[in-house]
């Protein structure tokens, strides 16, 4: 199923970005927290704007 592959690819990419941030020695804790919050907000916004989820 193509949609399953697309979801798995997106999930992999998000996790890869998160791991990159967490593993970075150049970022402070505050930088990491800010980036992770931005990723969280972006994912939430994308789902919220593009999906009709039951409440």
Coordinates of C-alpha atoms in Angstrom, one line a residue:
X1 CA 0.0 0.0 0.0
X2 CA 1.4 3.3 -1.1
X3 CA -0.1 5.3 1.7
X4 CA 1.5 3.0 4.3
X5 CA 4.9 3.6 2.7
X6 CA 4.3 7.3 2.6
X7 CA 3.4 7.3 6.3
X8 CA 6.4 5.2 7.2
X9 CA 8.7 7.5 5.2
X10 CA 7.4 10.6 6.9
X11 CA 7.7 8.9 10.3
X12 CA 11.2 7.9 9.5
X13 CA 12.2 11.4 8.3
X14 CA 10.7 13.1 11.4
X15 CA 12.5 10.6 13.7
X16 CA 15.7 11.1 11.8
X17 CA 15.5 14.9 12.3
X18 CA 14.7 14.5 16.0
X19 CA 17.7 12.1 16.4
X20 CA 19.9 14.6 14.7
X21 CA 18.9 17.4 17.1
X22 CA 19.2 15.2 20.2
X23 CA 22.7 13.9 19.1
X24 CA 24.1 17.4 18.2
X25 CA 26.8 18.6 20.5
X26 CA 26.6 22.1 19.0
X27 CA 23.1 22.7 20.3
X28 CA 22.3 23.8 23.9
X29 CA 19.5 22.2 25.8
X30 CA 17.4 25.3 25.1
X31 CA 18.1 25.1 21.4
X32 CA 17.1 21.4 21.3
X33 CA 13.9 22.1 23.3
X34 CA 13.0 24.9 20.9
X35 CA 13.6 22.8 17.8
X36 CA 11.7 19.8 19.2
X37 CA 8.8 22.0 20.1
X38 CA 8.8 23.5 16.6
X39 CA 8.8 20.0 15.1
X40 CA 5.9 19.0 17.4
X41 CA 3.9 22.2 16.4
X42 CA 4.6 21.7 12.7
X43 CA 3.4 18.1 12.8
X44 CA 0.3 19.0 14.8
X45 CA -0.5 21.9 12.5
X46 CA -0.1 19.7 9.4
X47 CA -2.4 17.0 10.8
X48 CA -4.9 19.6 12.0
X49 CA -5.1 21.4 8.7
X50 CA -5.2 18.3 6.5
X51 CA -7.2 15.7 8.4
X52 CA -10.7 15.4 9.7
X53 CA -10.1 13.7 13.0
X54 CA -13.0 12.5 15.2
X55 CA -13.2 14.4 18.5

